[in-house]
Coordinates of C-alpha atoms and ligand atoms in Angstrom, one line a residue:
X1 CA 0.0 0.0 0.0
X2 CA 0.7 3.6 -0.7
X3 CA 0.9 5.1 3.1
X4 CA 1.4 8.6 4.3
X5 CA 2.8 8.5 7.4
X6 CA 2.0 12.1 9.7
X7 CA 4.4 12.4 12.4
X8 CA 6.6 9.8 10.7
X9 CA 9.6 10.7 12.4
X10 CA 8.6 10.9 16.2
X11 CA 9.4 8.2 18.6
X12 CA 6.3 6.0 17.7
X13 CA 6.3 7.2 14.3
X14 CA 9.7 6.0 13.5
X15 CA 9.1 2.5 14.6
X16 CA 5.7 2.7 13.0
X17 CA 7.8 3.1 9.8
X18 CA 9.9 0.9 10.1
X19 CA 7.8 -2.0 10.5
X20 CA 5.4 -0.9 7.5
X21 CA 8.8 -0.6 5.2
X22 CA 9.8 -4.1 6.5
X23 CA 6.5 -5.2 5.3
X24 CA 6.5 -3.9 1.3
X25 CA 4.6 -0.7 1.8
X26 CA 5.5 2.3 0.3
X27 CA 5.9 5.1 3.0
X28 CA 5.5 9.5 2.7
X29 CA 7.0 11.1 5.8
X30 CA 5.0 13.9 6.6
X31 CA 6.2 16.3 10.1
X32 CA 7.2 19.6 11.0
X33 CA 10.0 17.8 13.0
X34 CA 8.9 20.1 16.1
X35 CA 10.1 17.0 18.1
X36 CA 10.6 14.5 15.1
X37 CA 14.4 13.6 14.3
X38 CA 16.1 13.9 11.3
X39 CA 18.1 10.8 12.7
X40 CA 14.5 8.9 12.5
X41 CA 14.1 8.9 8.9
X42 CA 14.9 6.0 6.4
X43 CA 16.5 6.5 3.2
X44 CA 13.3 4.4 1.7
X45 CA 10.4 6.7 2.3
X46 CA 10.1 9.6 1.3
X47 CA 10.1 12.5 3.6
X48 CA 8.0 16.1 3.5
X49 CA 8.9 18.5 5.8
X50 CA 5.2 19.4 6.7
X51 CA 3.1 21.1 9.4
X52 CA -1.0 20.1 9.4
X53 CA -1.7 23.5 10.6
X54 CA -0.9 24.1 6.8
X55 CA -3.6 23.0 5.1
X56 CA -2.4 24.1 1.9
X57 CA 0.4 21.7 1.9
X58 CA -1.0 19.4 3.4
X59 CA -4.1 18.5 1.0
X60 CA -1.5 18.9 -2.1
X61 CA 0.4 16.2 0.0
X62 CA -2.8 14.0 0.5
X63 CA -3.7 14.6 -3.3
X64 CA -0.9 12.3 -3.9
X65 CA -2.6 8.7 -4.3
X66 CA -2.5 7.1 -1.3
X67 CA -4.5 4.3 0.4
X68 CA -4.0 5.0 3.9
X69 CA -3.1 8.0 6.4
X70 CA -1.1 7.4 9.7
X71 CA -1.9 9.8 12.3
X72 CA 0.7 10.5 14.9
X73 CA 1.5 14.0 14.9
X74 CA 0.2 15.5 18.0
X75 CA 1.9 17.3 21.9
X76 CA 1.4 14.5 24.1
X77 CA 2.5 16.1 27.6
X78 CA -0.1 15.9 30.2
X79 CA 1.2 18.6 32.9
X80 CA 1.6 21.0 29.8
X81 CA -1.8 20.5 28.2
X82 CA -3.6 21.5 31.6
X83 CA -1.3 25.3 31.4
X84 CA -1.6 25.7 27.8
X85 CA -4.7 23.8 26.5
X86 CA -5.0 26.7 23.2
X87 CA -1.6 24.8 21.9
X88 CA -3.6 21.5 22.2
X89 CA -6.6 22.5 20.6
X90 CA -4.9 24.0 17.6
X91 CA -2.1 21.4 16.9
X92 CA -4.3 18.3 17.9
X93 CA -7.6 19.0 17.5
X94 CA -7.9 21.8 14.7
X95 CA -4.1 19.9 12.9
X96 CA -6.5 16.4 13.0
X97 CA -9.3 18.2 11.3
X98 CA -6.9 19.4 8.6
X99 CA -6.3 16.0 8.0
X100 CA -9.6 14.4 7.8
X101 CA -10.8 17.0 5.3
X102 CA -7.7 16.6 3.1
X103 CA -8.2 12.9 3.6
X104 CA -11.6 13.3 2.0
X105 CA -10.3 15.5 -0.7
X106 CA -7.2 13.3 -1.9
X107 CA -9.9 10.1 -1.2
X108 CA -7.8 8.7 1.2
X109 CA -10.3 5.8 2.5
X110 CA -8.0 3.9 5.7
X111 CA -7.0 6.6 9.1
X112 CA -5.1 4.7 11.7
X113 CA -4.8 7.1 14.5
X114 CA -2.9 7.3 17.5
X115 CA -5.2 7.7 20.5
X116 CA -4.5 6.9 24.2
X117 CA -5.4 5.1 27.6
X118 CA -5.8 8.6 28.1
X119 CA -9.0 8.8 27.1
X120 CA -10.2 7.0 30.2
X121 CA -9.1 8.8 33.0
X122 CA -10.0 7.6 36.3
X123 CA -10.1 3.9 36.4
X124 CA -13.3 2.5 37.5
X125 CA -12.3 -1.1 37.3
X126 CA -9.4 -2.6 36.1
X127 CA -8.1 -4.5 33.7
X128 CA -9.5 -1.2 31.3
X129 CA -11.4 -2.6 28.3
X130 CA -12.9 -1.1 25.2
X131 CA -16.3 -0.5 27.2
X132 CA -14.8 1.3 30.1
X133 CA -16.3 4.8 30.4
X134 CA -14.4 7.7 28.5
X135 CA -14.3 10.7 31.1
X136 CA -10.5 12.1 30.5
X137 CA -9.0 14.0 33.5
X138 CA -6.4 15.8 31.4
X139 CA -6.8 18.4 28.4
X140 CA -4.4 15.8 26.3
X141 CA -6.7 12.9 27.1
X142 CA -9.6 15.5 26.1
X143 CA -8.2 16.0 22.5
X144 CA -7.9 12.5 21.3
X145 CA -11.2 11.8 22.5
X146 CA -12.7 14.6 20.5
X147 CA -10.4 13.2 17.8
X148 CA -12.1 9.9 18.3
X149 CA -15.5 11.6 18.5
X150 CA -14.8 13.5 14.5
X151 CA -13.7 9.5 13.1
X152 CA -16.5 8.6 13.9
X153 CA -18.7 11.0 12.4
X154 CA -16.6 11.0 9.4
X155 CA -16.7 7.3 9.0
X156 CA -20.4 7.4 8.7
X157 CA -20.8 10.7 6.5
X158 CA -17.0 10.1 4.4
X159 CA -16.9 6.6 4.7
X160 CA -13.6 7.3 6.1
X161 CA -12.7 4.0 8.1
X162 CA -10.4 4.2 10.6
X163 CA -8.7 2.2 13.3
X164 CA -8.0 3.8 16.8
X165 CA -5.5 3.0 18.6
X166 CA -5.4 3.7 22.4
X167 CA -2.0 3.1 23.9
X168 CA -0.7 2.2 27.1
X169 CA 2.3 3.1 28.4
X170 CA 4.7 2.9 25.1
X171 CA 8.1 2.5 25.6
X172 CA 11.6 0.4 24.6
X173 CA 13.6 0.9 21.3
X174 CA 13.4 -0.9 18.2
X175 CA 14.2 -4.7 18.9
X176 CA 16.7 -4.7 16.1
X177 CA 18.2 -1.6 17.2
X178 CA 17.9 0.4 13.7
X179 CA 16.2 3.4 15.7
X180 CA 18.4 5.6 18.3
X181 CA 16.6 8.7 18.5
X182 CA 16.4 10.0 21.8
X183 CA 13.6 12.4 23.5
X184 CA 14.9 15.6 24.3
X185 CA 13.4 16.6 28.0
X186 CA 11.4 13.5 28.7
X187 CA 9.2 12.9 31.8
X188 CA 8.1 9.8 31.1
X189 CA 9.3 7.2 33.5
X190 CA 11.9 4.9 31.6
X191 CA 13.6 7.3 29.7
X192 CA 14.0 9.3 32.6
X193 CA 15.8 5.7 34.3
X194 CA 17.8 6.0 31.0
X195 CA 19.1 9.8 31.5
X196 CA 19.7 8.8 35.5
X197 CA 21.6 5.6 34.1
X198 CA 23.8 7.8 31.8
X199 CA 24.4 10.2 34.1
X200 CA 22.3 13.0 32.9
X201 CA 20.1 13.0 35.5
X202 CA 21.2 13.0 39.5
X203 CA 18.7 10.6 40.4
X204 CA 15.3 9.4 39.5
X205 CA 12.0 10.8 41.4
X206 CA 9.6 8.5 42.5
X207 CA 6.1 9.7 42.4
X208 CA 4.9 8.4 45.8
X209 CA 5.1 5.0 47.6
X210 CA 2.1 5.5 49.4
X211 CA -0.1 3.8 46.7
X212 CA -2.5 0.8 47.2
X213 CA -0.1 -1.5 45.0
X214 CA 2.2 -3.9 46.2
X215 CA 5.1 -2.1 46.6
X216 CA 3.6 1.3 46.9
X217 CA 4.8 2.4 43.7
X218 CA 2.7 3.1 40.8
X219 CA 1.5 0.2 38.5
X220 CA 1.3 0.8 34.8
X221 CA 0.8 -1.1 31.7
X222 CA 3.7 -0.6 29.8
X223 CA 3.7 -1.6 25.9
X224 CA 7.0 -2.0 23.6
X225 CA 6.8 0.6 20.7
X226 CA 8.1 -2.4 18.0
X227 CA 4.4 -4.3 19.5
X228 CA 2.8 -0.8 18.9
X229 CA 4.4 -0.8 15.4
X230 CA 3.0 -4.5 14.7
X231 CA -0.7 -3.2 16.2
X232 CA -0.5 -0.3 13.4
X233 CA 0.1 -2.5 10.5
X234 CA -2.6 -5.1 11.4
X235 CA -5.1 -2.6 12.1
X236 CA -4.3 -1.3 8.7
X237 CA -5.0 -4.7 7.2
X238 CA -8.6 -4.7 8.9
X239 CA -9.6 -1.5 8.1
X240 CA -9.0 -2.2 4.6
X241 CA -10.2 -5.8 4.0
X242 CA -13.0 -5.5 6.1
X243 CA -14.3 -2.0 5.2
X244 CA -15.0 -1.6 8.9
X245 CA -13.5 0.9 11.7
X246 CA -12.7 -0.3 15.1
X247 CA -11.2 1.0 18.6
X248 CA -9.1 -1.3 20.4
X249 CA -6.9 -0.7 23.5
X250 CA -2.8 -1.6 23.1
X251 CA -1.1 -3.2 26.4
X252 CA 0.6 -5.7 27.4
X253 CA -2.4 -6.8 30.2
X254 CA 1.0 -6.6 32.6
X255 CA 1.0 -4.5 35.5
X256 CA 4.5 -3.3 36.4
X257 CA 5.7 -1.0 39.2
X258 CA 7.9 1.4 39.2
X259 CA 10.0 0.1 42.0
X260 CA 10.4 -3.0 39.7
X261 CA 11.2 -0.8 36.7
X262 CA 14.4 1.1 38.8
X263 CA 15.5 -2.3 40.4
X264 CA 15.3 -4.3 36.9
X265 CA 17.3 -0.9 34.9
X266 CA 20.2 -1.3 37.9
X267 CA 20.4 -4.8 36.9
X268 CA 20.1 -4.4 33.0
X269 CA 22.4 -1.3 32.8
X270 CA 25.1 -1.6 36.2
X271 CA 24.5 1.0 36.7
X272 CA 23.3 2.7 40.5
X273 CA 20.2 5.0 39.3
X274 CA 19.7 6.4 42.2
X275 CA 16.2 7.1 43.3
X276 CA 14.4 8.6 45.8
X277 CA 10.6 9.0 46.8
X278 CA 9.1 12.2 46.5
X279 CA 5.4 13.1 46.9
X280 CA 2.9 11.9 44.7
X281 CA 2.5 13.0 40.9
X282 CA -1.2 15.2 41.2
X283 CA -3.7 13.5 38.8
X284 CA -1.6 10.0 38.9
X285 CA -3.7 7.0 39.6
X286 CA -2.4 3.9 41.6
X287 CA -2.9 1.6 39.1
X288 CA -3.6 1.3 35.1
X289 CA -4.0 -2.0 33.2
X290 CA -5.0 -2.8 29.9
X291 CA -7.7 -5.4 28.9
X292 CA -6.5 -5.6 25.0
X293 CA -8.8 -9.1 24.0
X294 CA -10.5 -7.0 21.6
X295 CA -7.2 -6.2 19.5
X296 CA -6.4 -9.9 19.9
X297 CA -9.5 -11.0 18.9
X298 CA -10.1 -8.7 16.0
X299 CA -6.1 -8.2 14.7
X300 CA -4.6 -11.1 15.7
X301 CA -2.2 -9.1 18.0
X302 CA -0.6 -9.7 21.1
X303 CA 2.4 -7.8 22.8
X304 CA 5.4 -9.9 22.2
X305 CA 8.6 -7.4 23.1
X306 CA 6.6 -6.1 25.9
X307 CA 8.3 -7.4 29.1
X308 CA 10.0 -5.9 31.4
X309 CA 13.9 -7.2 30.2
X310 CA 13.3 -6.1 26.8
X311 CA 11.8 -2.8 27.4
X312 CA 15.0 -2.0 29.3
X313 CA 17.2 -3.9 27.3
X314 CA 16.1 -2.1 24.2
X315 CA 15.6 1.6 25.7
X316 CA 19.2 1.2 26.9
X317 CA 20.9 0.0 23.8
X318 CA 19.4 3.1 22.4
X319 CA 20.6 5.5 25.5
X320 CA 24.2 3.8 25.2
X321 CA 24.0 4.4 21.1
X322 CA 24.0 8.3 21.8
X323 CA 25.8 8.5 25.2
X324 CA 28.7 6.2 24.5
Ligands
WQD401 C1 4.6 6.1 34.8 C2 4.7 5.8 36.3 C3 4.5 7.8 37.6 C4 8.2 9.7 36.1 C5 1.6 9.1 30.6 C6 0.3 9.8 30.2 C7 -0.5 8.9 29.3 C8 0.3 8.3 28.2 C9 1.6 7.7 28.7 C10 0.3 9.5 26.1 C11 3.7 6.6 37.1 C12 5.9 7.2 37.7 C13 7.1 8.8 36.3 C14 9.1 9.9 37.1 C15 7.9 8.4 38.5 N1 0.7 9.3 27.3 N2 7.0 8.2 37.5 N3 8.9 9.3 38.3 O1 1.7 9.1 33.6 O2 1.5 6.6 33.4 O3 1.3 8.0 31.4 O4 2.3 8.7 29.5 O5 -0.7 9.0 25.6 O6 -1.6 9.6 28.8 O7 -0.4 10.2 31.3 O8 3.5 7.7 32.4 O9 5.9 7.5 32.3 O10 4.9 9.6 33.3 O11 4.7 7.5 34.6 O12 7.8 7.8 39.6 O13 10.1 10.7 37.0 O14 6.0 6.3 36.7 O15 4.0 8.3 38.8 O16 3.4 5.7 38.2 P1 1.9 7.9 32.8 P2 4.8 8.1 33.1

């Protein structure tokens, strides 16, 4: 298939390439590379330096004859959307709606989107499935399910059919070790182990041991990006052959503290990674797990890179790559 990729050269994005290369497609970079790397891209797609708030460009871009659109281009920081929820709404919301209309107009039938646990906010009972209640807590959380709302409406009036995607906790590197590019500033938990492991970083903060878990440490579902990248490819396949859109949840169904995330990174890495507990994160629940049947059942896909060893192993690979 002929697939544009939006936000091809991100941290998911990348992968999310690779894998659809490694499978025969034919692959269009599209990103303002805002936090996309120029170190992401292959030689075999092409590449468009892009922005979707240019809709100009962006429907002579989707003009171009393809099959499918990959959606990944979006802010993604939680704390930030709640100060500066304008940014999200333009660059999410009103950057997804520039897409979707010059989907329409280059007759671009298949949308895989990026969407996100997110979504759900509060857990009301855990392992989250598909039918858990939507009721986001954070502005980010907010814009994808308005994004989700708008694929829906244009599946029914466009005939637009797309496959939503809400991920876990995505982390780890390529398996094979062909991507390296790290996140500047991250906040997220493992590559924040990886800056404490090189030595960027002082120590590692943990967000409260006060929690109802069993080692007072947060629990999350944490998802390997390569298992992500597999997820998008699949869901590509369904959307196409069976004309149909779906929602499914990505996780590995394996709750994982993160106590047992700094004690397996000393292990993997030798190094200290110091860490010390600090208060709690606000908005942070104790405890997020994935019920991800439904993407079993309907894509044949199941996390396969996703434990804890090869998370680390993978993320650290990459961390020792730049930081040698
Ligand atoms: C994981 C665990 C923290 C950093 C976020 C978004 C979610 C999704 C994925 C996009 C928690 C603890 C973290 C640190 C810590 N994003 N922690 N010290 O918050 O589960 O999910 O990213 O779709 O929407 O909310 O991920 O990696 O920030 O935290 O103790 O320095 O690690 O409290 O228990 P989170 P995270």
């Amino acid at each position: 298939m002929n697939i544009l990729v939006i936000g091809g050269a991100g941290y998911i994005g990348s992968h999310v390439v690779r894998e659809f290369l490694d499978r025969g497609h034919r692959i269009t970079v599209f990103d303002n590379l805002s936090s996309g790397l120029r170190e992401n891209l292959f030689p075999e797609a092409e590449f468009i330096h892009g922005d979707i708030l240019d809709y100009t460009g962006l429907s002579r871009t989707a003009k171009e004859g393809f099959d499918a659109v990959v959606h990944l281009a979006a802010f993604k920081a939680v704390g930030e959307s709640m100060v500066n929820p304008e940014k999200y709404s333009v660059n999410n919301i009103k950057g997804t709606i520039n897409i979707l209309n010059a989907a329409v107009e280059g007759r671009i039938k298949n949308f895989v989107f990026s969407s996100s646990a997110a979504v759900f906010g509060r857990p009301e009972y855990l392992p989250i499935d598909e039918k858990h209640p939507t009721n986001p807590e954070n502005f980010y959380g907010f814009t994808k399910l308005e994004i989700e709302r708008f694929l829906g409406w244009y599946d029914k009036l466009r005939g637009i059919r797309f496959a939503s995607l809400r991920y876990f906790n995505a982390a780890g590197y390529d398996i094979k070790g062909r991507i390296t590019g790290l996140e500047s500033s991250p906040a997220n938990l493992i590559p924040v182990i990886m800056e404490t492991a090189c030595g960027i970083r002082k120590e590692v903060q943990i967000f409260g041991s006060d929690y109802d878990t069993p080692d007072g440490t947060g629990v999350r579902d944490y998802v390997h990006v390569s298992d992500l990248a597999v997820a998008h490819a699949k869901a590509l396949d369904y959307t196409s052959r069976n004309d149909k859109s779906i929602t499914v949840n990505l996780g590995s169904e394996t709750g994982i503290s993160v106590l047992e995330i700094v004690e397996a990174a000393r292990r993997i890495t030798g190094r200290p990674v110091p860490a010390k507990i600090v208060g709690r994160r606000a908005g942070d629940p104790a405890k997020l797990t994935a019920a991800s049947r439904l993407a079993h059942e309907l894509l044949n896909w199941t996390a396969e890179y996703s434990d804890l060893d090869t998370l680390l192993k993978t993320s650290w690979n990459a961390y020792q790559k730049n930081h040698a």
